[in-house]
mmCIF file of C-alpha atoms and ligand atoms in Angstrom:
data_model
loop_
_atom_site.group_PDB
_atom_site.id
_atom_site.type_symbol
_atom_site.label_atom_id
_atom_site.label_comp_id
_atom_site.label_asym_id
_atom_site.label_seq_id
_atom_site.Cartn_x
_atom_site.Cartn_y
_atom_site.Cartn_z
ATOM 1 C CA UNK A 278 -5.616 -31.677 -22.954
ATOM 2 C CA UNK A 279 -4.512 -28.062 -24.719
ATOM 3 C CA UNK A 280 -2.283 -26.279 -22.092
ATOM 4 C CA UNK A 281 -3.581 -22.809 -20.337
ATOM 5 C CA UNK A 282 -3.293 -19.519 -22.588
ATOM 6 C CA UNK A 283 -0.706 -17.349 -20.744
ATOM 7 C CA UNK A 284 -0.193 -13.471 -21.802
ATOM 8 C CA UNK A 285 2.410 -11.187 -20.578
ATOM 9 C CA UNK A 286 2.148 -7.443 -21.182
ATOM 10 C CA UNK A 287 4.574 -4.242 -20.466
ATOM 11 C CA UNK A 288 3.171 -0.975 -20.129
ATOM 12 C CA UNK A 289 4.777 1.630 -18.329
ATOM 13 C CA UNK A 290 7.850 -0.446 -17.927
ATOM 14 C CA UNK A 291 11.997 -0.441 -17.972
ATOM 15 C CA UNK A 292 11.466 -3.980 -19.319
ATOM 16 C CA UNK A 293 13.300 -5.303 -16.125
ATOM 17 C CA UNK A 294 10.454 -7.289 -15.061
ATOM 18 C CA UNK A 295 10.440 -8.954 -18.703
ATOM 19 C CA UNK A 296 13.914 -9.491 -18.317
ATOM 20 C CA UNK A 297 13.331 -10.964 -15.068
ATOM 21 C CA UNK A 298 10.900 -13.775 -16.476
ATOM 22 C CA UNK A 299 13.985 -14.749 -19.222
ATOM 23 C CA UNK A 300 16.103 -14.484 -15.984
ATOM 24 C CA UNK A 301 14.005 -18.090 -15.005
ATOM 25 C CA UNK A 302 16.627 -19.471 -17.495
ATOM 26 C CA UNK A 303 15.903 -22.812 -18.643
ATOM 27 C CA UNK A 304 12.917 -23.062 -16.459
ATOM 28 C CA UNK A 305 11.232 -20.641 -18.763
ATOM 29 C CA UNK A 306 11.351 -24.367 -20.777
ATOM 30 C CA UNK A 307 9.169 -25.709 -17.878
ATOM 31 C CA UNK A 308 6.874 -22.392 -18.346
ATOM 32 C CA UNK A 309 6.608 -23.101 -21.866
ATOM 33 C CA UNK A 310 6.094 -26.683 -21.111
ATOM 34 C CA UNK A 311 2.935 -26.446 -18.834
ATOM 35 C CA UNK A 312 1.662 -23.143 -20.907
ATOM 36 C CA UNK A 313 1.136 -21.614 -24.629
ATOM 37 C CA UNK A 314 2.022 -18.101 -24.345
ATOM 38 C CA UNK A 315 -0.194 -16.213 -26.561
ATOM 39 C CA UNK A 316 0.561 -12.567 -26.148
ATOM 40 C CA UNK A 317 4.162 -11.107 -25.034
ATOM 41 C CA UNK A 318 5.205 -7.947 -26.718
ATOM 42 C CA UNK A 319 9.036 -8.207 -25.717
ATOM 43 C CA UNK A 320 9.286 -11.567 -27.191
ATOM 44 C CA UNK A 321 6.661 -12.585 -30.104
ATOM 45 C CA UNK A 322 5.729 -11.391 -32.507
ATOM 46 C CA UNK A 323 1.658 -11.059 -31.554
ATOM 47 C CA UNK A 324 -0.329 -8.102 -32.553
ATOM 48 C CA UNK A 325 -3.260 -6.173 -30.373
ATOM 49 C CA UNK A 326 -5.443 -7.675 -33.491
ATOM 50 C CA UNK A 327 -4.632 -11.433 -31.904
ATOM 51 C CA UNK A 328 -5.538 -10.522 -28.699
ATOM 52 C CA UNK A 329 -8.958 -8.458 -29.857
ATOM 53 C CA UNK A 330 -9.891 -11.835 -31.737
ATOM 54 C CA UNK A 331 -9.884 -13.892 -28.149
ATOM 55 C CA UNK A 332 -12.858 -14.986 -26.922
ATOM 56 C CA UNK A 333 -13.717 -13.125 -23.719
ATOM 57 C CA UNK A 334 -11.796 -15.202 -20.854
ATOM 58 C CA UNK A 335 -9.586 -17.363 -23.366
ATOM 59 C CA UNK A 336 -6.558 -16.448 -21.369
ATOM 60 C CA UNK A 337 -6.120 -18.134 -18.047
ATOM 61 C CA UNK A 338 -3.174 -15.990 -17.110
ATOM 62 C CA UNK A 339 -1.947 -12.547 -17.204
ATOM 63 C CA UNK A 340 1.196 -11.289 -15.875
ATOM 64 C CA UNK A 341 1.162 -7.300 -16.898
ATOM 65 C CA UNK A 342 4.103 -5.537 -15.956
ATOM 66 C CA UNK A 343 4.078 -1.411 -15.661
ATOM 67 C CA UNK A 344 2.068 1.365 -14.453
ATOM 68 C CA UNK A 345 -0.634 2.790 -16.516
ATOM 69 C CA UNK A 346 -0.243 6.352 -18.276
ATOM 70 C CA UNK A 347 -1.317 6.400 -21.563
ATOM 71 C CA UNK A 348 -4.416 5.916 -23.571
ATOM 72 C CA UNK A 349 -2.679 2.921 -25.448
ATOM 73 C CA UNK A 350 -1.624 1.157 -22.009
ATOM 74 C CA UNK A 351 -5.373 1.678 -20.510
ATOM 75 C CA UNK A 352 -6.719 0.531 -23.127
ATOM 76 C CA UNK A 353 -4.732 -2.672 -23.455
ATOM 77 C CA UNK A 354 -5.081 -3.630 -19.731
ATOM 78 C CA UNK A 355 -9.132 -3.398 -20.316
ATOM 79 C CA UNK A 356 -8.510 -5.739 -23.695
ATOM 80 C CA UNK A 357 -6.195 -8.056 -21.360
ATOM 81 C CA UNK A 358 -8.655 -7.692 -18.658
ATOM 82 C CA UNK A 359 -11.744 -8.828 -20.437
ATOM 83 C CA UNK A 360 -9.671 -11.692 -22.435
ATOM 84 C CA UNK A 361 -7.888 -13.307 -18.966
ATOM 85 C CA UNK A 362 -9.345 -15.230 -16.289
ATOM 86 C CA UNK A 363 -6.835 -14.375 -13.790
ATOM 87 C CA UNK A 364 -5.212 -10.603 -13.827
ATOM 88 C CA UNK A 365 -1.903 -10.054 -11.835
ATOM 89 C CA UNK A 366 0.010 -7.062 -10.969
ATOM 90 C CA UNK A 367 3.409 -7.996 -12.041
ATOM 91 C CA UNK A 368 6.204 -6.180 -10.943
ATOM 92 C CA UNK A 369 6.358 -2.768 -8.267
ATOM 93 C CA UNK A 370 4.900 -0.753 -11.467
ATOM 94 C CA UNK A 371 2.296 -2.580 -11.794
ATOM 95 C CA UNK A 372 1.213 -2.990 -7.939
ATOM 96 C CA UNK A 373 1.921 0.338 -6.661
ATOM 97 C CA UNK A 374 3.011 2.736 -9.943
ATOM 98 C CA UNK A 375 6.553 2.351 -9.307
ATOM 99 C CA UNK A 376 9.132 4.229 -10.623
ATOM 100 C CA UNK A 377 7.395 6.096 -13.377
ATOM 101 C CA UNK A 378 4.743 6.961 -10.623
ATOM 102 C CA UNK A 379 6.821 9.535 -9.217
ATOM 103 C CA UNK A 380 5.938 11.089 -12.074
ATOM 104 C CA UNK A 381 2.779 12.042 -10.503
ATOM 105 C CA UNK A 382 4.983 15.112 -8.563
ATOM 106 C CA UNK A 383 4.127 16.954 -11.665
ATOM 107 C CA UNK A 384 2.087 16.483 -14.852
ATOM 108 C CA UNK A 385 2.375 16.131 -18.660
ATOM 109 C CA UNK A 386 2.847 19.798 -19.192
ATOM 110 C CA UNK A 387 5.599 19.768 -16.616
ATOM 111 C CA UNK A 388 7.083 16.761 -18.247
ATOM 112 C CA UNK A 389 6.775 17.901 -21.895
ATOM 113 C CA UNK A 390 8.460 21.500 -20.673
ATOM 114 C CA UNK A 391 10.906 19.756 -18.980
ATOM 115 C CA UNK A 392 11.822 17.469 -21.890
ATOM 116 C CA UNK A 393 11.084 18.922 -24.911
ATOM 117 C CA UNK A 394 11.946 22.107 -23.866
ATOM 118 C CA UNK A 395 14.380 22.996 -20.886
ATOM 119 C CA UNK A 396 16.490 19.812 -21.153
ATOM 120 C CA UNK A 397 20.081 21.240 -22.135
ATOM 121 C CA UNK A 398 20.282 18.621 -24.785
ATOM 122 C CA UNK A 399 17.484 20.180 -26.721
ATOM 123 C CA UNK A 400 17.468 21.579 -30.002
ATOM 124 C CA UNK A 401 13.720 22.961 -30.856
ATOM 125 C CA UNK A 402 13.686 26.268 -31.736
ATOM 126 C CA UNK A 403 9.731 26.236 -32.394
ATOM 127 C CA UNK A 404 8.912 24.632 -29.083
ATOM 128 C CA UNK A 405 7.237 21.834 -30.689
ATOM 129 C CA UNK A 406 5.137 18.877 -28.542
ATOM 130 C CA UNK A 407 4.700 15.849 -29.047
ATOM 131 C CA UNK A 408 0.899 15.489 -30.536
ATOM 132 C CA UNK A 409 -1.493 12.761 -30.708
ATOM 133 C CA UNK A 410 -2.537 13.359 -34.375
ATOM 134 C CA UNK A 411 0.250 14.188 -37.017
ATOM 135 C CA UNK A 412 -0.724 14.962 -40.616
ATOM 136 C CA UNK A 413 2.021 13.666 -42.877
ATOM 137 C CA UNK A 414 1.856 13.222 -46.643
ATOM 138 C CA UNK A 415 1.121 9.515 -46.873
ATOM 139 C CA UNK A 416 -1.893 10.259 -44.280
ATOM 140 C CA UNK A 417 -2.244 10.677 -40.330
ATOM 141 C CA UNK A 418 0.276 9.607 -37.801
ATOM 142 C CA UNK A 419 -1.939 9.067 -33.786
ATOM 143 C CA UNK A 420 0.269 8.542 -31.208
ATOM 144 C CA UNK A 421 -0.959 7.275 -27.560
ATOM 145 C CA UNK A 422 -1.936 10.353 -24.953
ATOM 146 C CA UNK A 423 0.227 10.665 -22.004
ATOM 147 C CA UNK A 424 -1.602 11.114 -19.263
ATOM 148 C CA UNK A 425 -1.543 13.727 -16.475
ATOM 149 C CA UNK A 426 -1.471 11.062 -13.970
ATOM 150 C CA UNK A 427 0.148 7.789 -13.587
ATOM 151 C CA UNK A 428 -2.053 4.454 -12.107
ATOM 152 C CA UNK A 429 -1.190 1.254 -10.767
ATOM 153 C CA UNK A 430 -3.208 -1.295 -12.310
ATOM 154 C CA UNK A 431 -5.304 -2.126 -10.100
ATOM 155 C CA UNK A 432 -6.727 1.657 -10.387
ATOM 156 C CA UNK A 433 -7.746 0.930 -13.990
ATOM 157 C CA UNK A 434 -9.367 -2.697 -13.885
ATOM 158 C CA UNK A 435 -9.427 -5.603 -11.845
ATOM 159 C CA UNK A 436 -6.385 -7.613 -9.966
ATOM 160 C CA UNK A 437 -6.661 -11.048 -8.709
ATOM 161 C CA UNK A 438 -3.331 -11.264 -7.461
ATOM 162 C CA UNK A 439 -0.152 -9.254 -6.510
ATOM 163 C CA UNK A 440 3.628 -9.831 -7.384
ATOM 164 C CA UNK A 441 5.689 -7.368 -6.061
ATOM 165 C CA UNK A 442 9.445 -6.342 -6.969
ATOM 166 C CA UNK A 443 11.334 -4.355 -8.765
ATOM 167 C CA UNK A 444 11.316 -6.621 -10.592
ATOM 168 C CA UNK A 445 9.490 -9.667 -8.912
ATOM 169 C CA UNK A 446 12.369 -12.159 -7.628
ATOM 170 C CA UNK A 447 13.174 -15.429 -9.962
ATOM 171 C CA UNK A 448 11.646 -17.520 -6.904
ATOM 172 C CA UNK A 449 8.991 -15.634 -6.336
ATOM 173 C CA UNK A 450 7.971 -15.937 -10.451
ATOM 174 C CA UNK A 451 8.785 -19.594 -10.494
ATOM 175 C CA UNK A 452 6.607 -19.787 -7.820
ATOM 176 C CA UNK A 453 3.576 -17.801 -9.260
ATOM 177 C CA UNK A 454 3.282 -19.848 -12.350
ATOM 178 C CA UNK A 455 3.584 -23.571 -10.190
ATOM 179 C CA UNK A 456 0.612 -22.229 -7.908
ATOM 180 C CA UNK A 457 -1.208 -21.523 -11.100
ATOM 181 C CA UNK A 458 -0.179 -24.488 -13.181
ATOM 182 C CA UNK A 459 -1.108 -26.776 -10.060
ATOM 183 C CA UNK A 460 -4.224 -25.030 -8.832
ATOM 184 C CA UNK A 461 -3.320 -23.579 -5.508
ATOM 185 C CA UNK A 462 -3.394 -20.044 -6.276
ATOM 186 C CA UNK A 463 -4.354 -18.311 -2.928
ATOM 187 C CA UNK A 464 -7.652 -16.067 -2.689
ATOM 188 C CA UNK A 465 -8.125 -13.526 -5.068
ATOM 189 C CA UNK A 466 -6.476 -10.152 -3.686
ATOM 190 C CA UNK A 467 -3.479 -12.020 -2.077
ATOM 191 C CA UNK A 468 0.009 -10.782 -2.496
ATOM 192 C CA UNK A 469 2.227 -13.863 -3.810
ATOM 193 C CA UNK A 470 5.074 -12.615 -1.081
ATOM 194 C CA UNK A 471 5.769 -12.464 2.374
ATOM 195 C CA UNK A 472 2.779 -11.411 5.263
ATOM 196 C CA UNK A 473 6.109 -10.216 7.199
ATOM 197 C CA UNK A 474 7.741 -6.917 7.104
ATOM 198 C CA UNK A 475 11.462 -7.416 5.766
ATOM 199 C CA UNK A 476 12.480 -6.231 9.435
ATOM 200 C CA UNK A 477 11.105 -9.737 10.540
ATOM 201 C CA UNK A 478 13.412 -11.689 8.036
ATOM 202 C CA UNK A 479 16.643 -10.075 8.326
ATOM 203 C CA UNK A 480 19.346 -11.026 10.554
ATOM 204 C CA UNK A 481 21.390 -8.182 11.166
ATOM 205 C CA UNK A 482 21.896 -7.340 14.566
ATOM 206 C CA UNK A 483 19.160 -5.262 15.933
ATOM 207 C CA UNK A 484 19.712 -2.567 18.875
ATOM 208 C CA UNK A 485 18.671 0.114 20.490
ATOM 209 C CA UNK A 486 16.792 2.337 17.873
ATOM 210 C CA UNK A 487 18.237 5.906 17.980
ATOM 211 C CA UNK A 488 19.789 7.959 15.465
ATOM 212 C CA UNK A 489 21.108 11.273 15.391
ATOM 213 C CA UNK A 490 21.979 11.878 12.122
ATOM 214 C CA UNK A 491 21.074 10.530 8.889
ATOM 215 C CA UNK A 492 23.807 9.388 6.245
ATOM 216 C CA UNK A 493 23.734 9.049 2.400
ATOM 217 C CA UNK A 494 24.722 5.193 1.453
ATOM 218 C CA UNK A 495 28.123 6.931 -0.293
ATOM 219 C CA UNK A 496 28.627 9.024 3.264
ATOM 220 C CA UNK A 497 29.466 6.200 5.403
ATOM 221 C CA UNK A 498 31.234 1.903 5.065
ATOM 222 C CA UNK A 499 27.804 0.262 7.013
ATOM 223 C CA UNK A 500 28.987 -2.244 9.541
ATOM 224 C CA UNK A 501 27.524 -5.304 7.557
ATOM 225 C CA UNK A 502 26.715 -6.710 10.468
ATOM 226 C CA UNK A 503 24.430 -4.163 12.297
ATOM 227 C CA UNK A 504 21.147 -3.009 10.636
ATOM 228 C CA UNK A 505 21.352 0.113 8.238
ATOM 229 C CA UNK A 506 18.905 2.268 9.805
ATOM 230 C CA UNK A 507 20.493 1.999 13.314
ATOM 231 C CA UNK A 508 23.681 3.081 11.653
ATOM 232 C CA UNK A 509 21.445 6.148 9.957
ATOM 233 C CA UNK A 510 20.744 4.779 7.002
ATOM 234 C CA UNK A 511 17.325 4.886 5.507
ATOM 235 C CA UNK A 512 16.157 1.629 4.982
ATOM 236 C CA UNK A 513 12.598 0.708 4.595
ATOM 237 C CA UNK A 514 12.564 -2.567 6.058
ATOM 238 C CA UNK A 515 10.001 -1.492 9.141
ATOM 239 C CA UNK A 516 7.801 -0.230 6.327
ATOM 240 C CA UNK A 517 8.048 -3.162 3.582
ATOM 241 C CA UNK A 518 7.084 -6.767 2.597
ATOM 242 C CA UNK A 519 9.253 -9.287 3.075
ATOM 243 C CA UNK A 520 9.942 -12.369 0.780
ATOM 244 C CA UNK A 521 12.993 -10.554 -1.939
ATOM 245 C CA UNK A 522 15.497 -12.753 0.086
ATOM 246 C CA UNK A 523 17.197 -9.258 1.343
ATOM 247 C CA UNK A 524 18.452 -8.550 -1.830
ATOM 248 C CA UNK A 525 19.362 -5.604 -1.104
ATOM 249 C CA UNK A 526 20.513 -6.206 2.226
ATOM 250 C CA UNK A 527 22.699 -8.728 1.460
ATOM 251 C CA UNK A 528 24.070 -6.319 -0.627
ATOM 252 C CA UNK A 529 24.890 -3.987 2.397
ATOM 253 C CA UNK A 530 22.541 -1.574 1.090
ATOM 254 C CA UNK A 531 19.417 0.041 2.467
ATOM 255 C CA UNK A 532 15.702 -1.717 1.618
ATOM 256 C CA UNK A 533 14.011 1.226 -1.056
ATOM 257 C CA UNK A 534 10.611 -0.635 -0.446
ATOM 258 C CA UNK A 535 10.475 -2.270 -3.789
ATOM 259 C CA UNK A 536 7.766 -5.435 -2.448
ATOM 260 C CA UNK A 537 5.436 -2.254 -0.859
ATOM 261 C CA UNK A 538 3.620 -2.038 2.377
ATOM 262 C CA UNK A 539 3.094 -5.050 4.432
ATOM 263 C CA UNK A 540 -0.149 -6.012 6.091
ATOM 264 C CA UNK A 541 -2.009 -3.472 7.825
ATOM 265 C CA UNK A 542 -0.270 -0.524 6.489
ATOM 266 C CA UNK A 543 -1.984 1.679 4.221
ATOM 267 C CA UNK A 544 0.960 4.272 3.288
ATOM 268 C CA UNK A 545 4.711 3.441 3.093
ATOM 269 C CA UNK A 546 5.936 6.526 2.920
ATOM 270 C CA UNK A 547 3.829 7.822 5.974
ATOM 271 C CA UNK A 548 4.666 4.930 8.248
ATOM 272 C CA UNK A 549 8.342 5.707 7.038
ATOM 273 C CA UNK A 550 8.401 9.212 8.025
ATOM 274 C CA UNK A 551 6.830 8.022 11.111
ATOM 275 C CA UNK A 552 9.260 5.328 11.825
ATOM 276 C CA UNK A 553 12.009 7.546 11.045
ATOM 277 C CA UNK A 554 10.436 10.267 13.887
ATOM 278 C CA UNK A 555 10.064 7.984 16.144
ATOM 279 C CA UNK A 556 13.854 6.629 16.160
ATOM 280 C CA UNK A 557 15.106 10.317 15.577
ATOM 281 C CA UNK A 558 16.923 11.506 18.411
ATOM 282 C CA UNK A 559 16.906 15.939 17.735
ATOM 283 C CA UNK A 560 16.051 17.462 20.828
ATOM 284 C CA UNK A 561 15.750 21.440 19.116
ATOM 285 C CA UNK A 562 14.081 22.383 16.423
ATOM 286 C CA UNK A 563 17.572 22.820 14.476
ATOM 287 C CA UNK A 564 18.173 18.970 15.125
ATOM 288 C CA UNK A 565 15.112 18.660 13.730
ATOM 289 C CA UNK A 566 15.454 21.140 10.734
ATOM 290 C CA UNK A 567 19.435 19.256 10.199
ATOM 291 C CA UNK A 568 17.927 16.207 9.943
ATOM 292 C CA UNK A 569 14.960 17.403 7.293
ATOM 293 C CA UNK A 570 17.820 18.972 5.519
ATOM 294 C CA UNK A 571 20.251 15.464 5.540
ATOM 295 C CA UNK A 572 17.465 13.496 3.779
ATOM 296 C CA UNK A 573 17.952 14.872 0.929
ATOM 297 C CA UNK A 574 15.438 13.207 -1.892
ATOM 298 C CA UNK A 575 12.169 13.106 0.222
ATOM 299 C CA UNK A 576 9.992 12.119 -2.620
ATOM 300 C CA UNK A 577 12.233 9.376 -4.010
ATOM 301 C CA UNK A 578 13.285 7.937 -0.140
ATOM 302 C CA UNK A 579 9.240 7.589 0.926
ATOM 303 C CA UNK A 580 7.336 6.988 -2.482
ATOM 304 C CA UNK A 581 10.074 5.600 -4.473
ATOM 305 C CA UNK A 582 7.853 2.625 -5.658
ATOM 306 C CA UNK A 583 3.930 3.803 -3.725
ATOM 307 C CA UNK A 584 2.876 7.269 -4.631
ATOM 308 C CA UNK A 585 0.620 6.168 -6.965
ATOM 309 C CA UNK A 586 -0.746 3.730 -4.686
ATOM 310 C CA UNK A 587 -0.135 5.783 -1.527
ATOM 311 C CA UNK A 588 -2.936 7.823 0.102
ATOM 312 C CA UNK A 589 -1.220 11.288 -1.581
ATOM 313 C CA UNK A 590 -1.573 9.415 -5.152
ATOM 314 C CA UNK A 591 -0.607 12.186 -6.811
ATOM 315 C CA UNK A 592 0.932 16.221 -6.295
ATOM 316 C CA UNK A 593 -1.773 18.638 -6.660
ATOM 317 C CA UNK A 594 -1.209 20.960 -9.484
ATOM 318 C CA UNK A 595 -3.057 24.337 -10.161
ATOM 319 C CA UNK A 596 -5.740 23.576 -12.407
ATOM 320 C CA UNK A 597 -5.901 25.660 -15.364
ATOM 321 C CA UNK A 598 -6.897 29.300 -15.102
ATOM 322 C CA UNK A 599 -10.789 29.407 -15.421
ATOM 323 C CA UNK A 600 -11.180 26.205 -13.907
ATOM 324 C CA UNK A 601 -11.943 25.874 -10.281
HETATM 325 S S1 SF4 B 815 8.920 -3.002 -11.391
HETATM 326 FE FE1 SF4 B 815 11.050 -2.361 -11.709
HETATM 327 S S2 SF4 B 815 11.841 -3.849 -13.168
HETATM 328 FE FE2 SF4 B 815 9.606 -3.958 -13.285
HETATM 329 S S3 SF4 B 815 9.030 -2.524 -14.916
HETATM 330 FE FE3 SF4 B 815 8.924 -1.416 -12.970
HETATM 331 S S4 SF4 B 815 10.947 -0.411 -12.817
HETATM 332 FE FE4 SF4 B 815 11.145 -2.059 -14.327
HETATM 333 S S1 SF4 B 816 15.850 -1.634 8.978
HETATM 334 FE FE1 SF4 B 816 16.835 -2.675 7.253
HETATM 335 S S2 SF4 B 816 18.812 -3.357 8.016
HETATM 336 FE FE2 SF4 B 816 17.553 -2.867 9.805
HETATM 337 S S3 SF4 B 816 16.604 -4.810 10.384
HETATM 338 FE FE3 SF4 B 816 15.181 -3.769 9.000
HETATM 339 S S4 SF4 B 816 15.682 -4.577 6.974
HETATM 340 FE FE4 SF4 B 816 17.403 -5.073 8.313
HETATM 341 S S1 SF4 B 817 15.617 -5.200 -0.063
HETATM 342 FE FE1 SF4 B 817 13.813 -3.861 -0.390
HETATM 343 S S2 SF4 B 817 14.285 -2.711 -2.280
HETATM 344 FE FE2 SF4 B 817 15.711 -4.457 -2.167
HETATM 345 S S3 SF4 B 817 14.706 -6.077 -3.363
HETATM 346 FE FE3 SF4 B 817 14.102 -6.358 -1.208
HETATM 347 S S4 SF4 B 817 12.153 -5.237 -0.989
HETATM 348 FE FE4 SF4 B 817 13.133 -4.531 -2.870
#
């Protein structure tokens, strides 16, 4: 019987979900045992060409990795899309727009100024940009366009399933492929993770919740004992899905909401800021103002992993002058 077609793709990506699939170790033997892996950019050498010659559907499983925010990445999740039977958000990228997603606070000129021309580093005395068509002796160069905004996957085709984490746990991967390989996968839409909030699966002592101030992880030695945010650390275990085994918990530092909103909640970083309120114990408006003032990356401590995914999405930036 030929073994199911399995694809994995990186778009916009660190690689560290990638790495995290070689992090299976010698199970990756069992993957490769149970599976023909027919497309994975990181590790073999396919070409788009292979994948365009695919029948419609010959892939029975595709794990892409990474937001979306260039023409070349779109337009390989719609070639992916139309070649696999079964699409799934790999990775906090992927699922929500993750890291590069807080990208959306600005746009590509605000990144190309920044980069190409600001950065202290630079040397480009005729403020050139990157372009997407580059005449060069032996003939035209195209690169991909970088896109304004950045999208989770799901914003760009379909998803039949969810792994969250940055990057997805080795468990939770191992565990992916065996409810594919033995036909259990769960409804389309599911979430391969927890239905609990990681509040519900840790075991650090749980008290009264007030907090007056709010500390940096470097500001204060958490008692590893108590939980973080009763100690005023932000941690966004009220506001996040449980099943990463407390990685970061375990590590006596705060949940950043890598595995995204549980059940029922629409926007992390809302229901953060409103879990946060609701604890906070400022009685004047310069308690309140103190406390605004001690959480010091707002955008990176609420949508760390979710803007693109959250109900902001994105900034909104000035269109351009003539342009309502
Ligand atoms: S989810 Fe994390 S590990 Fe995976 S590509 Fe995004 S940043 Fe990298
Ligand atoms: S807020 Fe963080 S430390 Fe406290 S119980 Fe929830 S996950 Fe644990
Ligand atoms: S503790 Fe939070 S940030 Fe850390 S791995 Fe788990 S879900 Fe992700």
């Amino acid at each position: 019987m030929a073994k199911p077609q399995v694809a994995l793709y990186w778009a916009a990506s660190c690689g560290g979900c990638d790495v995290a699939v070689l992090d299976t170790n010698e199970k990756i033997l069992d993957i490769a045992n149970i599976a023909d892996i027919v497309f994975w950019p990181i590790a073999l050498d396919f070409k788009y060409h292979h994948v365009e010659a695919m029948k419609d559907g010959a892939i029975d499983l595709c794990l892409f990795n990474g937001a979306v925010r260039s023409s070349e990445q779109e337009k390989i999740a719609k070639l992916l899309r139309a070649k696999s039977k079964v699409m799934v958000a790999f990775g906090a990228c992927a699922c929500f727009g993750g890291i590069p997603a807080l990208a959306n606070f600005t746009n590509r000129a605000g990144i190309f100024e920044r980069a190409y021309i600001e950065a202290e580093s630079n040397d480009n005395p005729d403020s050139t940009y990157p372009q997407t068509l580059v005449k060069v002796p032996e003939g035209e160069l195209e690169l991909p366009e970088l896109y304004d905004t950045v999208l989770t996957l799901a914003q760009v085709v379909d998803v039949e399933y969810y792994v969250p984490g940055c990057p997805p746990p080795v468990d939770i991967i191992l565990k992916t492929i065996d409810l594919f390989a033995t036909g259990r996968l769960p409804p389309p839409g599911s979430v391969i993770a927890s239905d609990k909030t990681l509040c519900d699966e840790c075991d650090r002592i749980k008290g009264e919740k007030k907090i007056t101030r709010i500390y940096r992880p470097h500001e204060i030695t958490p008692d590893p004992e108590r939980c973080l945010l009763e100690q005023g650390i932000i941690c966004c275990g009220p506001v996040t899905r449980g099943g990463c085994g407390l990685r970061c918990i375990k590590a006596n530092m705060p949940c950043r909401g890598c595995f995204g909103p549980p059940p029922g909640v629409t926007d992390q970083g809302a229901k953060l800021v409103s879990a946060i309120a609701s604890i906070y114990q400022g009685e004047s408006e310069e308690d309140i103002a103190r406390m605004v003032e001690e959480i010091v990356d707002p955008a990176g401590t609420f949508y760390r992993f979710g803007l693109a995914d959250s109900m902001l999405k994105r900034k909104r930036m000035q269109p351009p002058e003539g342009r309502a």
